[in-house]
Amino acid sequence: RKQSSGIWIIENGVKDMENKREYSLDLLRIISMIMIVLLHLGSHGGMNARYEGITGYFQQLITAVSICSVNIFVLLSGYFLCDRNLNIHRIFKIIGAILFYSWSIGLIVMIVTGNGYEFISLLHTLLPISYSLYWFPTAYLCMCMFCPLLNLVIMTLTRAQHRISLIIGFLMFSVWGDLTPTSDPCSI
């Protein structure tokens, strides 16, 4: 890829990043968000009871189809972020949203339950990014911060080096994770 006056030239064509919106990919992101909500309803919303017959098959189908939605969302986010520079305003917006929801949910839980938080729970609620209280927003924040750096590294790699790094990444995060599902490939 090379940048030429606001147009990213890709091997098989031209992708104009400034003027065109890719509605099909936006639609896929929206569908993946809906699938993530369905997945969370199934696992955290009390809909994870085992059903028999057609209802059970339908529940399993929704889960099987929705399980890939997080991967789709992250891949599309990376695709849209790949041509952007580091935007401090965007980083602070994400941090603000994480803090707002963490503090709001924590306050609502304290009011509804009538119980105060233990110190460690309160600390996690007040500093959700530091303690990875919510894994996805923390991972998304890191992706937004490191995408520009990764793009610079990728742009300096030769085609062979890029291919080797993709193979190593695939082996570490897909194959290794499938062979040893309880291990973290980053802690080898």
C-alpha positions as MATLAB code, in Angstrom:
seq = 'RKQSSGIWIIENGVKDMENKREYSLDLLRIISMIMIVLLHLGSHGGMNARYEGITGYFQQLITAVSICSVNIFVLLSGYFLCDRNLNIHRIFKIIGAILFYSWSIGLIVMIVTGNGYEFISLLHTLLPISYSLYWFPTAYLCMCMFCPLLNLVIMTLTRAQHRISLIIGFLMFSVWGDLTPTSDPCSI';
ca = [
       0.000    0.000    0.000;
       1.169    3.480   -0.764;
      -0.486    6.775    0.009;
      -0.784    9.244   -2.829;
      -2.622   12.534   -2.194;
      -5.292   11.123    0.115;
      -5.922    7.987   -1.947;
      -4.665    4.655   -0.706;
      -3.494    2.539   -3.596;
      -4.038   -1.127   -2.950;
      -2.786   -4.024   -5.067;
      -6.044   -4.643   -6.914;
      -7.544   -1.181   -7.077;
      -7.969    2.219   -5.521;
      -9.632    2.906   -2.213;
     -10.582    6.550   -1.724;
     -10.605    6.991    2.060;
     -11.676   10.633    2.108;
     -14.825   10.695   -0.004;
     -16.494    7.302    0.008;
     -18.314    5.533    2.754;
     -18.415    1.762    2.624;
     -22.041    1.139    3.536;
     -21.860   -2.627    3.163;
     -19.106   -2.777    5.801;
     -21.024   -0.357    8.030;
     -24.047   -2.653    7.720;
     -21.889   -5.668    8.589;
     -20.662   -3.825   11.707;
     -24.244   -3.057   12.744;
     -25.249   -6.690   12.207;
     -22.256   -7.851   14.252;
     -23.281   -5.470   17.072;
     -26.777   -6.983   17.078;
     -25.234  -10.452   17.125;
     -23.057   -9.450   20.097;
     -26.180   -8.298   21.960;
     -27.868  -11.645   21.152;
     -24.784  -13.506   22.347;
     -24.783  -11.563   25.619;
     -28.509  -12.175   26.082;
     -27.802  -15.860   25.746;
     -24.851  -15.980   28.113;
     -25.549  -13.198   30.638;
     -29.216  -12.318   30.216;
     -30.808  -15.407   31.680;
     -31.521  -16.945   28.291;
     -28.848  -19.598   28.670;
     -31.175  -22.249   30.059;
     -31.219  -25.500   28.102;
     -34.307  -25.823   25.970;
     -35.591  -28.927   24.226;
     -36.944  -29.329   20.731;
     -37.142  -26.532   18.192;
     -36.494  -23.825   20.802;
     -33.239  -25.522   21.800;
     -32.136  -25.829   18.195;
     -32.991  -22.181   17.566;
     -31.013  -21.137   20.664;
     -27.993  -23.160   19.531;
     -28.250  -21.712   16.026;
     -28.303  -18.119   17.343;
     -25.263  -18.835   19.537;
     -23.344  -20.562   16.731;
     -24.017  -17.738   14.271;
     -23.330  -14.991   16.820;
     -20.088  -16.383   18.233;
     -18.026  -14.887   15.384;
     -19.523  -11.392   15.817;
     -16.791  -10.043   18.097;
     -14.132  -11.140   15.602;
     -16.044   -9.514   12.745;
     -16.420   -6.268   14.700;
     -12.724   -6.128   15.624;
     -11.576   -6.939   12.076;
     -13.814   -4.231   10.625;
     -12.682   -1.731   13.266;
      -9.063   -2.497   12.411;
      -9.853   -2.075    8.723;
     -11.376    1.348    9.309;
      -8.531    2.349   11.651;
      -5.716    1.186    9.372;
      -5.470    4.481    7.497;
      -5.851    6.824   10.446;
      -3.288    8.681   12.484;
      -3.320    8.699   16.267;
      -6.225   10.889   17.341;
      -5.879   11.966   20.976;
      -9.426   13.378   20.963;
     -10.774    9.918   19.981;
      -8.716    8.249   22.728;
     -10.102   10.631   25.366;
     -13.655   10.078   24.062;
     -13.253    6.323   24.494;
     -11.749    6.746   27.972;
     -14.591    9.101   28.914;
     -17.212    6.617   27.714;
     -15.577    3.753   29.632;
     -15.425    5.829   32.829;
     -18.995    7.117   32.405;
     -20.487    3.652   32.014;
     -18.339    2.069   34.708;
     -19.181    4.762   37.233;
     -22.878    4.902   36.247;
     -23.339    1.128   36.423;
     -21.442    1.033   39.729;
     -23.635    3.767   41.187;
     -26.839    2.091   39.979;
     -25.750   -1.234   41.488;
     -24.994    0.474   44.818;
     -28.395    2.235   44.851;
     -30.428   -0.797   43.743;
     -28.757   -3.297   46.053;
     -28.451   -0.886   48.964;
     -24.979   -2.234   49.637;
     -21.753   -0.348   49.504;
     -18.888   -1.738   47.515;
     -15.944   -3.480   49.057;
     -12.783   -1.431   48.630;
     -11.335   -3.576   45.841;
     -14.621   -3.570   43.885;
     -14.876    0.196   44.277;
     -11.293    0.575   43.081;
     -12.020   -1.578   40.003;
     -15.137    0.474   39.275;
     -13.272    3.771   39.615;
     -10.305    2.599   37.499;
     -11.875    0.168   34.992;
      -9.135    0.505   32.371;
      -6.275   -0.120   34.791;
      -7.956   -3.261   36.097;
      -9.450   -4.394   32.750;
     -12.874   -4.485   34.364;
     -14.443   -4.637   30.916;
     -12.119   -6.542   28.606;
     -13.471   -5.347   25.267;
     -13.396   -1.564   25.815;
      -9.878   -1.885   27.206;
      -8.762   -3.968   24.204;
     -10.484   -1.549   21.792;
      -8.728    1.399   23.440;
      -5.362   -0.342   23.040;
      -6.181   -1.110   19.400;
      -6.992    2.561   18.730;
      -3.767    3.655   20.403;
      -1.461    1.141   18.724;
      -2.954    0.916   15.212;
      -0.987    3.934   13.926;
       2.263    2.451   15.270;
       1.481   -0.958   13.799;
       0.698    0.705   10.471;
       4.128    2.343   10.449;
       5.772   -0.992   11.167;
       3.743   -2.756    8.465;
       4.599   -0.077    5.897;
       8.337   -0.680    6.471;
       8.125   -4.476    6.089;
       8.877   -6.209    2.851;
       6.211   -8.472    1.407;
       8.050  -11.583    2.683;
       8.474  -10.114    6.185;
       4.789   -9.160    6.254;
       3.789  -12.692    5.229;
       6.025  -14.229    7.919;
       4.606  -11.924   10.617;
       1.046  -12.868    9.569;
       1.899  -16.571    9.753;
       3.500  -16.177   13.185;
       0.491  -14.180   14.426;
      -1.920  -16.792   13.080;
       0.032  -19.618   14.718;
       0.274  -17.802   18.059;
      -3.290  -16.564   18.347;
      -5.268  -19.205   16.461;
      -3.446  -22.531   16.404;
      -1.745  -22.211   19.788;
      -5.001  -21.004   21.358;
      -6.894  -23.968   19.912;
      -4.298  -26.484   21.070;
      -4.092  -25.060   24.588;
      -7.384  -23.206   25.224;
      -6.514  -22.178   28.781;
      -3.193  -20.561   27.944;
      -2.397  -17.038   26.828;
      -0.256  -16.975   23.658;
       1.391  -13.749   24.827;
       2.790  -15.456   27.915;
       4.800  -18.114   26.092;
];
